[in-house]
Coordinates of C-alpha atoms in Angstrom, one line a residue:
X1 CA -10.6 -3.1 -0.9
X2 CA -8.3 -5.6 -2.3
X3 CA -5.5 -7.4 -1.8
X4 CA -3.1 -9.9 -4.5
X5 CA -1.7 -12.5 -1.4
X6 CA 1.8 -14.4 -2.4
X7 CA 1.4 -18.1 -3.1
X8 CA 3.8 -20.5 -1.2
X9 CA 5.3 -22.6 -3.9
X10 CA 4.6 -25.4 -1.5
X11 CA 1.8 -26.0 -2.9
X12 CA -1.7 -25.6 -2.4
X13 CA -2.1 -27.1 1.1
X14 CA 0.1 -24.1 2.5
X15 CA -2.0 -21.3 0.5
X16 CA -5.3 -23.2 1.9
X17 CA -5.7 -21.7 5.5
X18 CA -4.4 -18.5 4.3
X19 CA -7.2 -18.0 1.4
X20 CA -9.7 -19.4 3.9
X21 CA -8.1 -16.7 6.4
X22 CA -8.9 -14.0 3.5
X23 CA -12.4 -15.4 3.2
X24 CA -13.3 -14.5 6.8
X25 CA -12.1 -11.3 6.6
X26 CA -13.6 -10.5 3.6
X27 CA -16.9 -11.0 5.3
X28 CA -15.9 -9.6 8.5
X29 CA -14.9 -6.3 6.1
X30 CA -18.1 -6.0 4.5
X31 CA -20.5 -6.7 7.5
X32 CA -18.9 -5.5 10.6
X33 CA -15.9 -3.7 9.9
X34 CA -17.6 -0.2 8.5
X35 CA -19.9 -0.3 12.0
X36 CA -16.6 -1.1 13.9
X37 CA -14.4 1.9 12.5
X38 CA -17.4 4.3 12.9
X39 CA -18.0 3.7 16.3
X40 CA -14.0 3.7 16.8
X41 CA -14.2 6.9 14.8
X42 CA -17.1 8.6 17.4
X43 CA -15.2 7.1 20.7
X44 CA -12.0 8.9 19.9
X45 CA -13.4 12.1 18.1
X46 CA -12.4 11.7 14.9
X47 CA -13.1 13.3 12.1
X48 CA -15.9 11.3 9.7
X49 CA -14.0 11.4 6.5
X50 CA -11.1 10.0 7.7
X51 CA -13.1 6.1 7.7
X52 CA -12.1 5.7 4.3
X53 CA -8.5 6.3 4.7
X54 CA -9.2 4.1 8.1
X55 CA -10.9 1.3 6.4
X56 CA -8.0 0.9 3.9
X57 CA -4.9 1.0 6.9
X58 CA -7.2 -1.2 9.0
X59 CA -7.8 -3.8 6.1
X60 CA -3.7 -4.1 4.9
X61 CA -3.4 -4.9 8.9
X62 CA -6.2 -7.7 9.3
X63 CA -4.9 -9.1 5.9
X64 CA -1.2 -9.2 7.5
X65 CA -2.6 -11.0 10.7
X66 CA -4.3 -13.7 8.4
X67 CA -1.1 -14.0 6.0
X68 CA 0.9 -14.4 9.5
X69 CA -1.4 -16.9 11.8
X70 CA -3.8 -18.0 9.1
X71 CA -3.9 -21.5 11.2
X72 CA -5.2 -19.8 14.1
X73 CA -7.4 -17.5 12.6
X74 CA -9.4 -20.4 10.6
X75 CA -9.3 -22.8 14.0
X76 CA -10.9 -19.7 15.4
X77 CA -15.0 -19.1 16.4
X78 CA -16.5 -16.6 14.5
X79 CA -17.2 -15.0 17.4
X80 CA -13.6 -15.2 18.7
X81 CA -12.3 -14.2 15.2
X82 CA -14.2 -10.9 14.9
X83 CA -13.5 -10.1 18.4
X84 CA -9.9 -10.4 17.6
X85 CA -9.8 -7.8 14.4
X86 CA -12.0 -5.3 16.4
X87 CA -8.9 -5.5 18.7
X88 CA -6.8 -5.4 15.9
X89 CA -8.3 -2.3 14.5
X90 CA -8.9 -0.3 17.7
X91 CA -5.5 -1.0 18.3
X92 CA -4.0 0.7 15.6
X93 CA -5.7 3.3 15.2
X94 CA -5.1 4.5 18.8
X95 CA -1.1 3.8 17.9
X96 CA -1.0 5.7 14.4
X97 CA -3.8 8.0 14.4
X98 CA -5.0 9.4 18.4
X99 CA -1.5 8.7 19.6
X100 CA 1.3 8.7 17.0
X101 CA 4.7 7.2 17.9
X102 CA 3.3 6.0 21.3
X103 CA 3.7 2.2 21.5
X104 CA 0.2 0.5 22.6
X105 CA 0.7 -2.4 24.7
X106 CA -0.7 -5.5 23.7
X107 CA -4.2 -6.2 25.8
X108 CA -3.9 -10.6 24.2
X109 CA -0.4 -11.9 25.2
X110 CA -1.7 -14.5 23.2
X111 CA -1.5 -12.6 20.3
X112 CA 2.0 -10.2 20.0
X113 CA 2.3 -7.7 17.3
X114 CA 4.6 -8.6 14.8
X115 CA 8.0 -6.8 15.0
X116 CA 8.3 -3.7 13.9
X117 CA 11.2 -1.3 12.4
X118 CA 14.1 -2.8 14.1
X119 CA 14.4 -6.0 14.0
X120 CA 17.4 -6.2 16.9
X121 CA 14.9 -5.0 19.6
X122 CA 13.7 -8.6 20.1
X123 CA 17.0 -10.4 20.2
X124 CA 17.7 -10.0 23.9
X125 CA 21.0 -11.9 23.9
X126 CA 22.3 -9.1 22.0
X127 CA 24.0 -6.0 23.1
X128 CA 24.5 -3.4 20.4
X129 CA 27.2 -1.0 20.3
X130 CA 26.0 2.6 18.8
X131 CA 28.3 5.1 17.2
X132 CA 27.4 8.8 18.4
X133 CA 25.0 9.6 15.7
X134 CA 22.8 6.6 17.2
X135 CA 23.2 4.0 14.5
X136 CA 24.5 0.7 15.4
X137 CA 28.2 -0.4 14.6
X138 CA 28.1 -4.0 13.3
X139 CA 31.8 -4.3 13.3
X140 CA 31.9 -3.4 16.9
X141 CA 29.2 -5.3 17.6
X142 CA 30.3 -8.6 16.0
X143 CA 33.7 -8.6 18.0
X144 CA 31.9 -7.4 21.2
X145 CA 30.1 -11.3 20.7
X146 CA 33.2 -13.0 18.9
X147 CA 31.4 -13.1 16.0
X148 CA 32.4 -12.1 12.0
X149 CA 30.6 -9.2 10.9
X150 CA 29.0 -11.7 8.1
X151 CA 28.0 -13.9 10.7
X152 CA 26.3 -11.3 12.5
X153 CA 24.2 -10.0 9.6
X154 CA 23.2 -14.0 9.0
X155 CA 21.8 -14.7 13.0
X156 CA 20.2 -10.9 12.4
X157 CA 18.2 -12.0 9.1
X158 CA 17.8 -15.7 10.8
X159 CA 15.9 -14.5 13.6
X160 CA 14.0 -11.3 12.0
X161 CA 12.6 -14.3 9.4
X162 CA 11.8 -16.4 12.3
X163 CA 9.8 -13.8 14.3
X164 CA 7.6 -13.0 10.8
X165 CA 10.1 -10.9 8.9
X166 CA 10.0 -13.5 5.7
X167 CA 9.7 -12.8 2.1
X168 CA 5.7 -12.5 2.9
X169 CA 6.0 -10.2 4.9
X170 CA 8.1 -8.1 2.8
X171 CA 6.2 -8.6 0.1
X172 CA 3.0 -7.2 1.3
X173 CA 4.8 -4.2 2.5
X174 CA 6.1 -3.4 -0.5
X175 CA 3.0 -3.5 -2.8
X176 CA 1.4 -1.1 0.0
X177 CA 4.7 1.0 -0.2
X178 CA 4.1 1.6 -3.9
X179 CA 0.3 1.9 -3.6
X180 CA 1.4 4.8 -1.4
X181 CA 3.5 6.3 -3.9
X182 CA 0.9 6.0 -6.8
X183 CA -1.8 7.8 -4.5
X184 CA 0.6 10.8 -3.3
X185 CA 1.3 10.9 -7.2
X186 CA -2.1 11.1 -8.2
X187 CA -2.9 13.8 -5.5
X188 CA 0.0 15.8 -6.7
X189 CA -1.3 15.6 -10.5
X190 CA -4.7 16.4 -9.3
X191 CA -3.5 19.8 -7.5
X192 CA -2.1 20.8 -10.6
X193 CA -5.2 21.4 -12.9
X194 CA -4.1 19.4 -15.7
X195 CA -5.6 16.7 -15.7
X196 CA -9.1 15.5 -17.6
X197 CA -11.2 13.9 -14.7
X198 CA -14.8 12.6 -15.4
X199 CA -17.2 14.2 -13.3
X200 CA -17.8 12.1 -10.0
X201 CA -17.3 12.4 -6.0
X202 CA -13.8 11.7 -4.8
X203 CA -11.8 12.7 -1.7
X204 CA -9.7 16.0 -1.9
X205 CA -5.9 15.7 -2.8
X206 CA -4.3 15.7 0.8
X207 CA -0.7 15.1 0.1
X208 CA 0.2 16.1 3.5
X209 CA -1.7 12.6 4.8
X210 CA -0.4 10.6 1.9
X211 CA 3.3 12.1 3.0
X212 CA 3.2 10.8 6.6
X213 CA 1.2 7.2 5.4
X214 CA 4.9 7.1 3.8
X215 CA 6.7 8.0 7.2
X216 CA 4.6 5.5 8.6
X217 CA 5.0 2.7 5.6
X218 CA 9.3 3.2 6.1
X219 CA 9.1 1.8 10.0
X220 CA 7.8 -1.3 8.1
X221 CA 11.7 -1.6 6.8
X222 CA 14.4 -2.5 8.9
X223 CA 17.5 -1.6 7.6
X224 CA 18.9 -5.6 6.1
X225 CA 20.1 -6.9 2.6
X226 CA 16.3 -7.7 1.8
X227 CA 14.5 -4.3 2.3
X228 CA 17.2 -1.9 0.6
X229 CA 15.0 -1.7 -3.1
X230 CA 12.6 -0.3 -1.0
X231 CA 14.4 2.1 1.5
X232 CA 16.3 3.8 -1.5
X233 CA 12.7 4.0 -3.4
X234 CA 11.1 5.5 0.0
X235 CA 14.1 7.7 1.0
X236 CA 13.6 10.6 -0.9
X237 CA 10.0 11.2 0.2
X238 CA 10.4 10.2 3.8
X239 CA 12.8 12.9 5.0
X240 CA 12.5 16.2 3.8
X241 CA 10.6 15.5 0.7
X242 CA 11.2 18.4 -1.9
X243 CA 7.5 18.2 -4.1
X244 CA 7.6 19.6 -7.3
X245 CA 6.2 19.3 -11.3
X246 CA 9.0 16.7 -11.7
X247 CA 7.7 14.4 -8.1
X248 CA 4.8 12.9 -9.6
X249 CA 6.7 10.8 -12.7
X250 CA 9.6 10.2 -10.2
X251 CA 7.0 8.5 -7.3
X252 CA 5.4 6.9 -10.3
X253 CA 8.5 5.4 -11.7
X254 CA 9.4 4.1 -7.7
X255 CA 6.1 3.0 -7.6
X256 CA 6.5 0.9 -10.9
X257 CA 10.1 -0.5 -9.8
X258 CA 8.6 -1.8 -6.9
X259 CA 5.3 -3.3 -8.4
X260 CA 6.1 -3.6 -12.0
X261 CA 2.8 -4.7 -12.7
X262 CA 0.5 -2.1 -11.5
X263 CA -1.8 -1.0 -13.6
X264 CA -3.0 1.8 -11.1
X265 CA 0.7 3.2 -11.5
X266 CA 1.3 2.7 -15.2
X267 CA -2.1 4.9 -15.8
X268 CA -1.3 7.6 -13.7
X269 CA 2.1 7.6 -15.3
X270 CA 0.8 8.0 -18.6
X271 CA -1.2 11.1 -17.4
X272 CA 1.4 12.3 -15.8
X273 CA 3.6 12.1 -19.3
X274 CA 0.6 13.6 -20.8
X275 CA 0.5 16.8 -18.3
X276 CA 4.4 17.2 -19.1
X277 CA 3.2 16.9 -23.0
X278 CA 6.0 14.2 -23.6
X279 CA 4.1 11.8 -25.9
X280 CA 6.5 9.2 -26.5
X281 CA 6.9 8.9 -22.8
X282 CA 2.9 8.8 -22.7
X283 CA 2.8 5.8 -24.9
X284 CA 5.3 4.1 -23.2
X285 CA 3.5 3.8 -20.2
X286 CA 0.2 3.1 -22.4
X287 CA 1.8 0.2 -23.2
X288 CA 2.8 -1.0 -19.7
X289 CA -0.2 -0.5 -18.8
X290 CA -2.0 -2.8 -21.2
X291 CA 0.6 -5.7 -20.1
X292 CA -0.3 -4.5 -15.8
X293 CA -2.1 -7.1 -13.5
X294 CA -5.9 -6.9 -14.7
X295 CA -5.6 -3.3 -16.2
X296 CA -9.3 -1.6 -16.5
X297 CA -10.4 -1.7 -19.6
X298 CA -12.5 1.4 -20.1
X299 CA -9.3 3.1 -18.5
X300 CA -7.0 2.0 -21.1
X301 CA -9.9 3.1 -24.0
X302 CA -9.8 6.8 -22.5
X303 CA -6.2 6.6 -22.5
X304 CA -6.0 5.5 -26.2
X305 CA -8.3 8.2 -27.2
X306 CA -6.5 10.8 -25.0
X307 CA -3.6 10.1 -26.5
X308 CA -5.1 10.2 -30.8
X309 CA -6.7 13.3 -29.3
X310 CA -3.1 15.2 -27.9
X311 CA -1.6 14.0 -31.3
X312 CA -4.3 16.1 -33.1
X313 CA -6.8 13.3 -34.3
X314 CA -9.9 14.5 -32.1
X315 CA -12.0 12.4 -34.7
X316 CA -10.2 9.1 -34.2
X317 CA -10.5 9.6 -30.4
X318 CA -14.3 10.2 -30.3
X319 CA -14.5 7.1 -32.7
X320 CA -12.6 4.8 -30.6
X321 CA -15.0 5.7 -27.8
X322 CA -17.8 5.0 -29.4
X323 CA -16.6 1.6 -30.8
X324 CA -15.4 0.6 -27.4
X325 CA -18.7 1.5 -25.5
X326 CA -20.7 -0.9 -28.1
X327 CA -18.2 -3.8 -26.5
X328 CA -18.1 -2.5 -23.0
X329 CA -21.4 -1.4 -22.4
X330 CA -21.5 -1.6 -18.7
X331 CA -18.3 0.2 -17.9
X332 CA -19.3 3.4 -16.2
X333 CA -16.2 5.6 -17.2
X334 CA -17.1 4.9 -21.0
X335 CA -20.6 5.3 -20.6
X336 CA -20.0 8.6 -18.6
X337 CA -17.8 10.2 -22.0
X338 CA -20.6 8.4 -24.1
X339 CA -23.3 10.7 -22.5
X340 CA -21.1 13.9 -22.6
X341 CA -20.6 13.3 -26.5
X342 CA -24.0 12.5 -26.8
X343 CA -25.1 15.7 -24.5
X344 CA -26.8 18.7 -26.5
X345 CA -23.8 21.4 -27.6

């Protein structure tokens, strides 16, 4: 599991405690967390295969709690620390996975949640007023207080960034918002029985579960100025999602316009072009890729040769291979495509 934190541009003595905070619960990740979720997994009864899923929910919520109190965390015992994220992670998974939509309360005062969905919940010395259909009237509102509508918007995003809703916050949301996207595109490509996959054990498709870590992902943003890229990106797939040949390159393309840099997304967006035989489109997203965050480079060498090979030059393809796995001899996709070429016909 990984995570790409944002660096304050305060410099390095704000990013300290927070990549000292990552450091811990790297550790903590690798040594206790796996014994942690399994015997989380047994005392609530359930299923075994869902710890993978779990570990990866689990980890993007101990990662928030560092980026958030990173101070407290490092000031912590280690003792003290791990008890903490064994609260954190028994915590959520009784909220989002034995009891959905049932708000947990808090068992460390200490230690509140951070807000979630609505901001306006925690500002008490407001009263809303709500139109009929349940959403809140601003204009109403802001004359109710003797306030401009504008004004009302600023004390809204004043206090939501004061209580931990800051361009951080958002941040990390939205990388796991288009993560998200990428894997319910990948399991939508991989239902369709088009795609080339190398011979190794991976979970089923479940777009169902991928569709409702989307629901889940949307309470993450509250309806202000700041969030809107990603509410119009997640919209379409959070209520009544239509899934069809065309969803994959559409979550892809959402995916990319939140994270334009993913190399995860630009991939499965050039198999997705390549499924829809639309070459130019195919190269396109080749290309992206190679520019992504830390592309893998065995990935993009199957992708080249895929791509000689659908424009009829099998030959070019296998040599390309073979040339790359000289350079990259460790990288397990190439050597996997090295031994099938290699393999007795």
């Amino acid at each position: 599991m990984d995570i790409d934190h944002h660096h304050d541009t305060g410099g390095a003595a704000a990013t300290a405690p927070i990549e000292t905070a990552l450091r811990h619960l790297a550790t903590f990740c690798e040594r206790l967390l796996p014994s942690t979720l399994r015997r989380i997994i047994a005392w609530k009864r359930l299923p075994p295969l869902t710890l993978p899923d779990l570990a990866e929910d689990v980890y993007q919520e101990l990662a928030l709690d560092c980026l958030q109190h990173a101070d407290a965390i490092v000031a912590l015992p280690p003792r003290n620390r791990h008890l903490r994220w064994m609260r954190i992670a028994e915590r959520w998974i009784y909220r989002c996975r034995v009891q959905p939509g049932r708000a947990m309360r808090l068992q460390d005062d200490a230690w509140p949640a951070p807000p979630i969905g609505d901001d306006l919940r925690i500002m008490p010395w407001l009263e809303m007023v709500a139109l009929d259909n349940g959403r809140r009237n601003l204009g109403a509102t802001a004359a109710r207080h003797g306030m401009r509508v504008r004004e009302l918007r600023e004390a809204i995003d004043d206090h939501a960034t004061a209580a931990g809703h800051d361009e951080d916050y958002h941040a990390f949301w939205q990388r796991r918002a288009a993560e998200a996207m990428t894997g319910l595109a990948a399991d939508l490509l991989r239902e369709s029985g088009q795609l080339v996959l190398l011979p190794r054990r991976r979970r089923s498709p479940d777009p169902v579960a991928r569709l409702t870590r989307l629901r889940h992902l949307a309470g993450r943003f509250p309806v202000r100025p700041v969030t809107r890229p990603v509410r119009v990106m997640l919209q379409p797939w959070v209520r009544r999602p239509k899934l069809n040949e065309r969803s994959p390159r559409r979550l892809l393309h959402a995916a990319l316009h939140l994270t334009p840099r993913s190399a995860a997304a630009c991939l499965w967006l050039f198999e997705a072009c390549l499924c829809d035989a639309d070459l130019p489109a195919a190269a396109r997203a080749l290309r992206q890729a190679r520019a992504a965050a830390d592309p893998p480079p065995g990935a993009l060498v199957l992708a080249r040769a895929r791509l000689l090979e659908a424009r009829g030059r099998p030959a070019a393809a296998v040599a390309l291979v073979r040339r790359a796995h000289w350079r990259l001899r460790c990288d397990p996709a190439l050597l996997a495509v090295v031994a099938q070429l290699n393999a007795p016909r």
